[in-house]
Amino acid sequence: MALLSSPLQLKGLTLKNRIVMPPMCQYSVDAHDGTPTDWHFVHYVSRAVGGTGLIIVEMTDVEPDGRISNGDLGLWSDEQIPAFSRIVSEVHKYGSKIGIQIGHAGRKAEDAEVPVSASAIAFPGSRYKMPRALTTEEVQAMVVKFAESARRAVEAGMDTIEIHGAHGYLIHQFHSPLTNKRDDQYGKDPALFGVEVIQAVKKVIPADMPLIMRVSAVEYVDGGYGLEYSTELCRRYKEAGVDVFHLSSGGEGPIGSAGRPGVHPGYQVPLARAIKQALDVPVIAVGNLDDAKLAEATLGNGDADLVAVGRGMLRDPYWAIHAIRALSPEELQPPKQYGRAF
């Protein structure tokens, strides 16, 4: 059996294969109310029909001003739960599991009148506004908002939760020395906000539900942190309750003078491998892994436990079926409606 098509057990969650659709914003909530639309329904369900083992819904925000744009999803109200439940129910019909990424854009919230952040430092670029620093009390209230969104996700039937701590969004803004210049406890301990979010979320999800966290392992910004820093950061987050890390990079500012090692196929795999080996924790690798043989090699070499295919799945909703067919056609189990094509 190809590893790509082999099942994986993560606590109480059983995945039929190791293929993940990572969260990718659709910017398609035309009513600006944060509620999923028919577009989101078709978008996610079609990837379940296409054989994906785990689908992670795009960054879904804990408050209206936490959205990158007003066209993003949200879970700040119980009224939003039924639309998510409809997606979950249909995805499950095709044997796929589904999670959701909970997050807050912080200083990268483009449509917020006044964005918030760890400190009053604007993200570079004319389209970004100067944020205000959250007060200590507001940070503590934000922790509760993350937990409440996770609670709603559980009520909607999600199989797992992913906390967004990458790509320069709010949790990243707290744990990065570039953007956290606070003098309270959240400045003295940059990981504290993320740790408290993790602990609060763990209290509202089932004990056997795996908690995923996405982290930028390297910032690439001049003066930004590298792998040694992020490894210790992930160690703190693992101790707080994270079960799986989803390793990406960048997002906290423009690429610095040292640059980054290109965006060739698999360019972020070494980051996933390093965290996996250092912390003995399951990891998801992501980044130009849409060649089935490269995805299989990433698993076969022990670099990651799961592979996420983003742009490849935007191009091909049936990427998982096609990858498994290419690697081990005898293991292919397409939907019965499509069986005659295989």
PDB file of N, CA, C and O in Angstrom, residues 2-72:
ATOM      1  N   ALA A   2       0.549   2.173  -0.875  1.00  0.00           N
ATOM      2  CA  ALA A   2       1.237   3.460  -0.865  1.00  0.00           C
ATOM      3  C   ALA A   2       0.924   4.168   0.450  1.00  0.00           C
ATOM      4  O   ALA A   2      -0.210   4.124   0.944  1.00  0.00           O
ATOM      5  N   LEU A   3       1.924   4.803   1.026  1.00  0.00           N
ATOM      6  CA  LEU A   3       1.703   5.510   2.285  1.00  0.00           C
ATOM      7  C   LEU A   3       0.667   6.608   2.123  1.00  0.00           C
ATOM      8  O   LEU A   3      -0.102   6.886   3.037  1.00  0.00           O
ATOM      9  N   LEU A   4       0.637   7.235   0.959  1.00  0.00           N
ATOM     10  CA  LEU A   4      -0.305   8.330   0.733  1.00  0.00           C
ATOM     11  C   LEU A   4      -1.747   7.865   0.922  1.00  0.00           C
ATOM     12  O   LEU A   4      -2.597   8.623   1.391  1.00  0.00           O
ATOM     13  N   SER A   5      -2.019   6.611   0.583  1.00  0.00           N
ATOM     14  CA  SER A   5      -3.379   6.094   0.686  1.00  0.00           C
ATOM     15  C   SER A   5      -3.611   5.277   1.953  1.00  0.00           C
ATOM     16  O   SER A   5      -4.686   4.702   2.143  1.00  0.00           O
ATOM     17  N   SER A   6      -2.625   5.241   2.846  1.00  0.00           N
ATOM     18  CA  SER A   6      -2.775   4.467   4.079  1.00  0.00           C
ATOM     19  C   SER A   6      -3.497   5.278   5.151  1.00  0.00           C
ATOM     20  O   SER A   6      -3.379   6.503   5.216  1.00  0.00           O
ATOM     21  N   PRO A   7      -4.247   4.623   6.018  1.00  0.00           N
ATOM     22  CA  PRO A   7      -4.979   5.336   7.079  1.00  0.00           C
ATOM     23  C   PRO A   7      -4.036   5.829   8.169  1.00  0.00           C
ATOM     24  O   PRO A   7      -2.896   5.370   8.299  1.00  0.00           O
ATOM     25  N   LEU A   8      -4.528   6.778   8.952  1.00  0.00           N
ATOM     26  CA  LEU A   8      -3.748   7.323  10.058  1.00  0.00           C
ATOM     27  C   LEU A   8      -4.674   7.598  11.231  1.00  0.00           C
ATOM     28  O   LEU A   8      -5.760   8.160  11.051  1.00  0.00           O
ATOM     29  N   GLN A   9      -4.247   7.194  12.409  1.00  0.00           N
ATOM     30  CA  GLN A   9      -5.000   7.436  13.641  1.00  0.00           C
ATOM     31  C   GLN A   9      -4.345   8.577  14.414  1.00  0.00           C
ATOM     32  O   GLN A   9      -3.165   8.515  14.740  1.00  0.00           O
ATOM     33  N   LEU A  10      -5.103   9.608  14.695  1.00  0.00           N
ATOM     34  CA  LEU A  10      -4.650  10.724  15.522  1.00  0.00           C
ATOM     35  C   LEU A  10      -5.626  10.852  16.689  1.00  0.00           C
ATOM     36  O   LEU A  10      -6.736  11.352  16.530  1.00  0.00           O
ATOM     37  N   LYS A  11      -5.210  10.314  17.842  1.00  0.00           N
ATOM     38  CA  LYS A  11      -6.118  10.246  18.996  1.00  0.00           C
ATOM     39  C   LYS A  11      -7.400   9.546  18.568  1.00  0.00           C
ATOM     40  O   LYS A  11      -7.357   8.439  18.058  1.00  0.00           O
ATOM     41  N   GLY A  12      -8.552  10.195  18.694  1.00  0.00           N
ATOM     42  CA  GLY A  12      -9.802   9.546  18.339  1.00  0.00           C
ATOM     43  C   GLY A  12     -10.215   9.718  16.887  1.00  0.00           C
ATOM     44  O   GLY A  12     -11.300   9.287  16.483  1.00  0.00           O
ATOM     45  N   LEU A  13      -9.360  10.339  16.095  1.00  0.00           N
ATOM     46  CA  LEU A  13      -9.678  10.629  14.694  1.00  0.00           C
ATOM     47  C   LEU A  13      -8.970   9.650  13.767  1.00  0.00           C
ATOM     48  O   LEU A  13      -7.746   9.536  13.795  1.00  0.00           O
ATOM     49  N   THR A  14      -9.749   8.955  12.945  1.00  0.00           N
ATOM     50  CA  THR A  14      -9.186   8.036  11.958  1.00  0.00           C
ATOM     51  C   THR A  14      -9.346   8.645  10.570  1.00  0.00           C
ATOM     52  O   THR A  14     -10.470   8.926  10.134  1.00  0.00           O
ATOM     53  N   LEU A  15      -8.234   8.829   9.893  1.00  0.00           N
ATOM     54  CA  LEU A  15      -8.242   9.356   8.524  1.00  0.00           C
ATOM     55  C   LEU A  15      -8.042   8.208   7.550  1.00  0.00           C
ATOM     56  O   LEU A  15      -7.198   7.344   7.768  1.00  0.00           O
ATOM     57  N   LYS A  16      -8.788   8.219   6.466  1.00  0.00           N
ATOM     58  CA  LYS A  16      -8.695   7.121   5.493  1.00  0.00           C
ATOM     59  C   LYS A  16      -7.421   7.187   4.665  1.00  0.00           C
ATOM     60  O   LYS A  16      -6.999   6.190   4.080  1.00  0.00           O
ATOM     61  N   ASN A  17      -6.813   8.370   4.558  1.00  0.00           N
ATOM     62  CA  ASN A  17      -5.523   8.498   3.888  1.00  0.00           C
ATOM     63  C   ASN A  17      -4.774   9.685   4.476  1.00  0.00           C
ATOM     64  O   ASN A  17      -5.274  10.361   5.380  1.00  0.00           O
ATOM     65  N   ARG A  18      -3.571   9.930   3.969  1.00  0.00           N
ATOM     66  CA  ARG A  18      -2.682  10.959   4.549  1.00  0.00           C
ATOM     67  C   ARG A  18      -2.752  12.273   3.783  1.00  0.00           C
ATOM     68  O   ARG A  18      -1.869  13.123   3.926  1.00  0.00           O
ATOM     69  N   ILE A  19      -3.770  12.461   2.997  1.00  0.00           N
ATOM     70  CA  ILE A  19      -3.885  13.639   2.133  1.00  0.00           C
ATOM     71  C   ILE A  19      -4.751  14.699   2.807  1.00  0.00           C
ATOM     72  O   ILE A  19      -5.879  14.421   3.221  1.00  0.00           O
ATOM     73  N   VAL A  20      -4.218  15.905   2.895  1.00  0.00           N
ATOM     74  CA  VAL A  20      -4.904  17.011   3.559  1.00  0.00           C
ATOM     75  C   VAL A  20      -5.147  18.141   2.564  1.00  0.00           C
ATOM     76  O   VAL A  20      -4.251  18.493   1.779  1.00  0.00           O
ATOM     77  N   MET A  21      -6.342  18.686   2.588  1.00  0.00           N
ATOM     78  CA  MET A  21      -6.585  19.965   1.911  1.00  0.00           C
ATOM     79  C   MET A  21      -6.377  21.051   2.948  1.00  0.00           C
ATOM     80  O   MET A  21      -7.147  21.153   3.909  1.00  0.00           O
ATOM     81  N   PRO A  22      -5.339  21.894   2.806  1.00  0.00           N
ATOM     82  CA  PRO A  22      -5.085  22.920   3.809  1.00  0.00           C
ATOM     83  C   PRO A  22      -6.076  24.074   3.684  1.00  0.00           C
ATOM     84  O   PRO A  22      -6.738  24.228   2.655  1.00  0.00           O
ATOM     85  N   PRO A  23      -6.182  24.885   4.726  1.00  0.00           N
ATOM     86  CA  PRO A  23      -7.099  26.033   4.661  1.00  0.00           C
ATOM     87  C   PRO A  23      -6.623  27.070   3.658  1.00  0.00           C
ATOM     88  O   PRO A  23      -5.458  27.458   3.662  1.00  0.00           O
ATOM     89  N   MET A  24      -7.533  27.488   2.790  1.00  0.00           N
ATOM     90  CA  MET A  24      -7.248  28.525   1.795  1.00  0.00           C
ATOM     91  C   MET A  24      -8.454  29.444   1.683  1.00  0.00           C
ATOM     92  O   MET A  24      -9.543  29.005   1.290  1.00  0.00           O
ATOM     93  N   CYS A  25      -8.276  30.711   2.026  1.00  0.00           N
ATOM     94  CA  CYS A  25      -9.395  31.657   2.040  1.00  0.00           C
ATOM     95  C   CYS A  25     -10.047  31.762   0.664  1.00  0.00           C
ATOM     96  O   CYS A  25      -9.362  31.816  -0.364  1.00  0.00           O
ATOM     97  N   GLN A  26     -11.366  31.810   0.659  1.00  0.00           N
ATOM     98  CA  GLN A  26     -12.135  31.939  -0.573  1.00  0.00           C
ATOM     99  C   GLN A  26     -12.679  33.354  -0.788  1.00  0.00           C
ATOM    100  O   GLN A  26     -13.112  33.681  -1.896  1.00  0.00           O
ATOM    101  N   TYR A  27     -12.692  34.164   0.250  1.00  0.00           N
ATOM    102  CA  TYR A  27     -13.154  35.561   0.136  1.00  0.00           C
ATOM    103  C   TYR A  27     -14.511  35.636  -0.566  1.00  0.00           C
ATOM    104  O   TYR A  27     -14.728  36.473  -1.439  1.00  0.00           O
ATOM    105  N   SER A  28     -15.415  34.752  -0.174  1.00  0.00           N
ATOM    106  CA  SER A  28     -16.655  34.581  -0.941  1.00  0.00           C
ATOM    107  C   SER A  28     -17.928  34.721  -0.123  1.00  0.00           C
ATOM    108  O   SER A  28     -18.987  34.260  -0.541  1.00  0.00           O
ATOM    109  N   VAL A  29     -17.843  35.363   1.041  1.00  0.00           N
ATOM    110  CA  VAL A  29     -19.052  35.614   1.820  1.00  0.00           C
ATOM    111  C   VAL A  29     -19.609  36.971   1.379  1.00  0.00           C
ATOM    112  O   VAL A  29     -19.278  38.020   1.936  1.00  0.00           O
ATOM    113  N   ASP A  30     -20.457  36.935   0.354  1.00  0.00           N
ATOM    114  CA  ASP A  30     -20.937  38.184  -0.245  1.00  0.00           C
ATOM    115  C   ASP A  30     -21.778  39.014   0.718  1.00  0.00           C
ATOM    116  O   ASP A  30     -21.811  40.245   0.627  1.00  0.00           O
ATOM    117  N   ALA A  31     -22.462  38.358   1.659  1.00  0.00           N
ATOM    118  CA  ALA A  31     -23.289  39.083   2.622  1.00  0.00           C
ATOM    119  C   ALA A  31     -22.462  39.696   3.753  1.00  0.00           C
ATOM    120  O   ALA A  31     -22.986  40.450   4.572  1.00  0.00           O
ATOM    121  N   HIS A  32     -21.196  39.370   3.811  1.00  0.00           N
ATOM    122  CA  HIS A  32     -20.272  39.915   4.826  1.00  0.00           C
ATOM    123  C   HIS A  32     -20.694  39.575   6.249  1.00  0.00           C
ATOM    124  O   HIS A  32     -20.370  40.305   7.185  1.00  0.00           O
ATOM    125  N   ASP A  33     -21.403  38.455   6.394  1.00  0.00           N
ATOM    126  CA  ASP A  33     -21.881  38.069   7.723  1.00  0.00           C
ATOM    127  C   ASP A  33     -21.105  36.891   8.301  1.00  0.00           C
ATOM    128  O   ASP A  33     -21.452  36.378   9.365  1.00  0.00           O
ATOM    129  N   GLY A  34     -20.060  36.462   7.606  1.00  0.00           N
ATOM    130  CA  GLY A  34     -19.228  35.381   8.097  1.00  0.00           C
ATOM    131  C   GLY A  34     -19.785  33.984   7.890  1.00  0.00           C
ATOM    132  O   GLY A  34     -19.127  32.994   8.237  1.00  0.00           O
ATOM    133  N   THR A  35     -20.962  33.861   7.326  1.00  0.00           N
ATOM    134  CA  THR A  35     -21.647  32.572   7.203  1.00  0.00           C
ATOM    135  C   THR A  35     -21.323  31.894   5.873  1.00  0.00           C
ATOM    136  O   THR A  35     -21.378  32.543   4.818  1.00  0.00           O
ATOM    137  N   PRO A  36     -20.995  30.604   5.880  1.00  0.00           N
ATOM    138  CA  PRO A  36     -20.702  29.903   4.626  1.00  0.00           C
ATOM    139  C   PRO A  36     -21.859  29.969   3.643  1.00  0.00           C
ATOM    140  O   PRO A  36     -23.031  29.980   4.027  1.00  0.00           O
ATOM    141  N   THR A  37     -21.510  30.003   2.369  1.00  0.00           N
ATOM    142  CA  THR A  37     -22.485  30.103   1.286  1.00  0.00           C
ATOM    143  C   THR A  37     -22.504  28.800   0.488  1.00  0.00           C
ATOM    144  O   THR A  37     -21.786  27.846   0.795  1.00  0.00           O
ATOM    145  N   ASP A  38     -23.304  28.770  -0.563  1.00  0.00           N
ATOM    146  CA  ASP A  38     -23.311  27.608  -1.448  1.00  0.00           C
ATOM    147  C   ASP A  38     -21.941  27.393  -2.091  1.00  0.00           C
ATOM    148  O   ASP A  38     -21.565  26.249  -2.377  1.00  0.00           O
ATOM    149  N   TRP A  39     -21.200  28.481  -2.326  1.00  0.00           N
ATOM    150  CA  TRP A  39     -19.851  28.316  -2.872  1.00  0.00           C
ATOM    151  C   TRP A  39     -19.007  27.451  -1.934  1.00  0.00           C
ATOM    152  O   TRP A  39     -18.348  26.510  -2.369  1.00  0.00           O
ATOM    153  N   HIS A  40     -19.027  27.787  -0.649  1.00  0.00           N
ATOM    154  CA  HIS A  40     -18.233  27.032   0.318  1.00  0.00           C
ATOM    155  C   HIS A  40     -18.706  25.577   0.389  1.00  0.00           C
ATOM    156  O   HIS A  40     -17.889  24.653   0.491  1.00  0.00           O
ATOM    157  N   PHE A  41     -20.004  25.375   0.320  1.00  0.00           N
ATOM    158  CA  PHE A  41     -20.554  24.018   0.359  1.00  0.00           C
ATOM    159  C   PHE A  41     -20.001  23.187  -0.794  1.00  0.00           C
ATOM    160  O   PHE A  41     -19.471  22.087  -0.597  1.00  0.00           O
ATOM    161  N   VAL A  42     -20.106  23.709  -2.000  1.00  0.00           N
ATOM    162  CA  VAL A  42     -19.629  22.975  -3.171  1.00  0.00           C
ATOM    163  C   VAL A  42     -18.109  22.810  -3.120  1.00  0.00           C
ATOM    164  O   VAL A  42     -17.572  21.732  -3.416  1.00  0.00           O
ATOM    165  N   HIS A  43     -17.418  23.859  -2.731  1.00  0.00           N
ATOM    166  CA  HIS A  43     -15.957  23.857  -2.693  1.00  0.00           C
ATOM    167  C   HIS A  43     -15.429  22.743  -1.795  1.00  0.00           C
ATOM    168  O   HIS A  43     -14.564  21.954  -2.209  1.00  0.00           O
ATOM    169  N   TYR A  44     -15.939  22.644  -0.582  1.00  0.00           N
ATOM    170  CA  TYR A  44     -15.417  21.647   0.359  1.00  0.00           C
ATOM    171  C   TYR A  44     -15.962  20.246   0.079  1.00  0.00           C
ATOM    172  O   TYR A  44     -15.224  19.254   0.140  1.00  0.00           O
ATOM    173  N   VAL A  45     -17.225  20.151  -0.247  1.00  0.00           N
ATOM    174  CA  VAL A  45     -17.803  18.828  -0.499  1.00  0.00           C
ATOM    175  C   VAL A  45     -17.183  18.179  -1.732  1.00  0.00           C
ATOM    176  O   VAL A  45     -16.952  16.962  -1.756  1.00  0.00           O
ATOM    177  N   SER A  46     -16.863  18.969  -2.742  1.00  0.00           N
ATOM    178  CA  SER A  46     -16.270  18.387  -3.948  1.00  0.00           C
ATOM    179  C   SER A  46     -14.913  17.760  -3.654  1.00  0.00           C
ATOM    180  O   SER A  46     -14.533  16.762  -4.283  1.00  0.00           O
ATOM    181  N   ARG A  47     -14.174  18.311  -2.687  1.00  0.00           N
ATOM    182  CA  ARG A  47     -12.890  17.695  -2.318  1.00  0.00           C
ATOM    183  C   ARG A  47     -13.103  16.410  -1.535  1.00  0.00           C
ATOM    184  O   ARG A  47     -12.249  15.501  -1.584  1.00  0.00           O
ATOM    185  N   ALA A  48     -14.220  16.292  -0.854  1.00  0.00           N
ATOM    186  CA  ALA A  48     -14.548  15.023  -0.199  1.00  0.00           C
ATOM    187  C   ALA A  48     -14.905  13.978  -1.245  1.00  0.00           C
ATOM    188  O   ALA A  48     -14.447  12.827  -1.182  1.00  0.00           O
ATOM    189  N   VAL A  49     -15.708  14.370  -2.223  1.00  0.00           N
ATOM    190  CA  VAL A  49     -16.011  13.469  -3.339  1.00  0.00           C
ATOM    191  C   VAL A  49     -14.712  13.052  -4.020  1.00  0.00           C
ATOM    192  O   VAL A  49     -14.555  11.911  -4.473  1.00  0.00           O
ATOM    193  N   GLY A  50     -13.754  13.975  -4.055  1.00  0.00           N
ATOM    194  CA  GLY A  50     -12.474  13.721  -4.705  1.00  0.00           C
ATOM    195  C   GLY A  50     -11.504  12.891  -3.903  1.00  0.00           C
ATOM    196  O   GLY A  50     -10.373  12.665  -4.339  1.00  0.00           O
ATOM    197  N   GLY A  51     -11.905  12.419  -2.725  1.00  0.00           N
ATOM    198  CA  GLY A  51     -11.111  11.446  -2.003  1.00  0.00           C
ATOM    199  C   GLY A  51     -10.168  11.964  -0.939  1.00  0.00           C
ATOM    200  O   GLY A  51      -9.372  11.195  -0.387  1.00  0.00           O
ATOM    201  N   THR A  52     -10.224  13.251  -0.606  1.00  0.00           N
ATOM    202  CA  THR A  52      -9.313  13.826   0.387  1.00  0.00           C
ATOM    203  C   THR A  52      -9.566  13.234   1.774  1.00  0.00           C
ATOM    204  O   THR A  52     -10.711  13.123   2.211  1.00  0.00           O
ATOM    205  N   GLY A  53      -8.480  12.896   2.480  1.00  0.00           N
ATOM    206  CA  GLY A  53      -8.634  12.310   3.811  1.00  0.00           C
ATOM    207  C   GLY A  53      -9.087  13.315   4.848  1.00  0.00           C
ATOM    208  O   GLY A  53      -9.993  13.040   5.642  1.00  0.00           O
ATOM    209  N   LEU A  54      -8.459  14.487   4.860  1.00  0.00           N
ATOM    210  CA  LEU A  54      -8.801  15.537   5.828  1.00  0.00           C
ATOM    211  C   LEU A  54      -8.892  16.864   5.104  1.00  0.00           C
ATOM    212  O   LEU A  54      -7.942  17.300   4.445  1.00  0.00           O
ATOM    213  N   ILE A  55     -10.032  17.506   5.254  1.00  0.00           N
ATOM    214  CA  ILE A  55     -10.270  18.841   4.700  1.00  0.00           C
ATOM    215  C   ILE A  55     -10.251  19.831   5.858  1.00  0.00           C
ATOM    216  O   ILE A  55     -10.937  19.629   6.859  1.00  0.00           O
ATOM    217  N   ILE A  56      -9.463  20.892   5.731  1.00  0.00           N
ATOM    218  CA  ILE A  56      -9.435  21.928   6.760  1.00  0.00           C
ATOM    219  C   ILE A  56     -10.037  23.200   6.177  1.00  0.00           C
ATOM    220  O   ILE A  56      -9.516  23.771   5.214  1.00  0.00           O
ATOM    221  N   VAL A  57     -11.161  23.614   6.744  1.00  0.00           N
ATOM    222  CA  VAL A  57     -11.851  24.816   6.284  1.00  0.00           C
ATOM    223  C   VAL A  57     -10.963  26.032   6.511  1.00  0.00           C
ATOM    224  O   VAL A  57     -10.253  26.138   7.516  1.00  0.00           O
ATOM    225  N   GLU A  58     -11.021  26.939   5.574  1.00  0.00           N
ATOM    226  CA  GLU A  58     -10.224  28.170   5.587  1.00  0.00           C
ATOM    227  C   GLU A  58     -10.296  28.936   6.918  1.00  0.00           C
ATOM    228  O   GLU A  58     -11.202  28.707   7.721  1.00  0.00           O
ATOM    229  N   MET A  59      -9.329  29.841   7.126  1.00  0.00           N
ATOM    230  CA  MET A  59      -9.286  30.620   8.353  1.00  0.00           C
ATOM    231  C   MET A  59     -10.648  31.241   8.637  1.00  0.00           C
ATOM    232  O   MET A  59     -11.191  31.995   7.833  1.00  0.00           O
ATOM    233  N   THR A  60     -11.191  30.882   9.783  1.00  0.00           N
ATOM    234  CA  THR A  60     -12.518  31.309  10.210  1.00  0.00           C
ATOM    235  C   THR A  60     -12.339  32.110  11.489  1.00  0.00           C
ATOM    236  O   THR A  60     -11.732  31.641  12.446  1.00  0.00           O
ATOM    237  N   ASP A  61     -12.871  33.331  11.493  1.00  0.00           N
ATOM    238  CA  ASP A  61     -12.426  34.312  12.480  1.00  0.00           C
ATOM    239  C   ASP A  61     -13.327  34.407  13.702  1.00  0.00           C
ATOM    240  O   ASP A  61     -14.536  34.178  13.638  1.00  0.00           O
ATOM    241  N   VAL A  62     -12.685  34.772  14.806  1.00  0.00           N
ATOM    242  CA  VAL A  62     -13.347  34.745  16.110  1.00  0.00           C
ATOM    243  C   VAL A  62     -14.144  36.007  16.389  1.00  0.00           C
ATOM    244  O   VAL A  62     -14.911  36.052  17.350  1.00  0.00           O
ATOM    245  N   GLU A  63     -13.980  37.032  15.556  1.00  0.00           N
ATOM    246  CA  GLU A  63     -14.778  38.257  15.670  1.00  0.00           C
ATOM    247  C   GLU A  63     -14.774  38.955  14.317  1.00  0.00           C
ATOM    248  O   GLU A  63     -13.879  38.715  13.491  1.00  0.00           O
ATOM    249  N   PRO A  64     -15.763  39.807  14.052  1.00  0.00           N
ATOM    250  CA  PRO A  64     -15.846  40.446  12.730  1.00  0.00           C
ATOM    251  C   PRO A  64     -14.585  41.189  12.323  1.00  0.00           C
ATOM    252  O   PRO A  64     -14.145  41.099  11.169  1.00  0.00           O
ATOM    253  N   ASP A  65     -13.968  41.922  13.239  1.00  0.00           N
ATOM    254  CA  ASP A  65     -12.763  42.674  12.901  1.00  0.00           C
ATOM    255  C   ASP A  65     -11.518  41.805  12.867  1.00  0.00           C
ATOM    256  O   ASP A  65     -10.410  42.309  12.658  1.00  0.00           O
ATOM    257  N   GLY A  66     -11.684  40.501  13.051  1.00  0.00           N
ATOM    258  CA  GLY A  66     -10.566  39.577  12.935  1.00  0.00           C
ATOM    259  C   GLY A  66     -10.404  39.015  11.539  1.00  0.00           C
ATOM    260  O   GLY A  66      -9.470  38.256  11.281  1.00  0.00           O
ATOM    261  N   ARG A  67     -11.285  39.399  10.634  1.00  0.00           N
ATOM    262  CA  ARG A  67     -11.218  38.881   9.269  1.00  0.00           C
ATOM    263  C   ARG A  67     -10.182  39.626   8.431  1.00  0.00           C
ATOM    264  O   ARG A  67     -10.016  40.835   8.583  1.00  0.00           O
ATOM    265  N   ILE A  68      -9.522  38.912   7.536  1.00  0.00           N
ATOM    266  CA  ILE A  68      -8.641  39.568   6.578  1.00  0.00           C
ATOM    267  C   ILE A  68      -9.460  40.528   5.740  1.00  0.00           C
ATOM    268  O   ILE A  68      -9.073  41.675   5.503  1.00  0.00           O
ATOM    269  N   SER A  69     -10.600  40.046   5.278  1.00  0.00           N
ATOM    270  CA  SER A  69     -11.538  40.883   4.525  1.00  0.00           C
ATOM    271  C   SER A  69     -12.942  40.559   5.002  1.00  0.00           C
ATOM    272  O   SER A  69     -13.182  39.529   5.632  1.00  0.00           O
ATOM    273  N   ASN A  70     -13.870  41.433   4.679  1.00  0.00           N
ATOM    274  CA  ASN A  70     -15.260  41.198   5.086  1.00  0.00           C
ATOM    275  C   ASN A  70     -15.886  40.021   4.349  1.00  0.00           C
ATOM    276  O   ASN A  70     -16.988  39.588   4.695  1.00  0.00           O
ATOM    277  N   GLY A  71     -15.195  39.490   3.356  1.00  0.00           N
ATOM    278  CA  GLY A  71     -15.692  38.315   2.640  1.00  0.00           C
ATOM    279  C   GLY A  71     -15.260  37.002   3.240  1.00  0.00           C
ATOM    280  O   GLY A  71     -15.500  35.935   2.652  1.00  0.00           O
ATOM    281  N   ASP A  72     -14.646  37.056   4.432  1.00  0.00           N
ATOM    282  CA  ASP A  72     -14.153  35.839   5.071  1.00  0.00           C
ATOM    283  C   ASP A  72     -15.190  35.203   5.988  1.00  0.00           C
ATOM    284  O   ASP A  72     -16.162  35.846   6.408  1.00  0.00           O
TER     285      ASP A  72
END
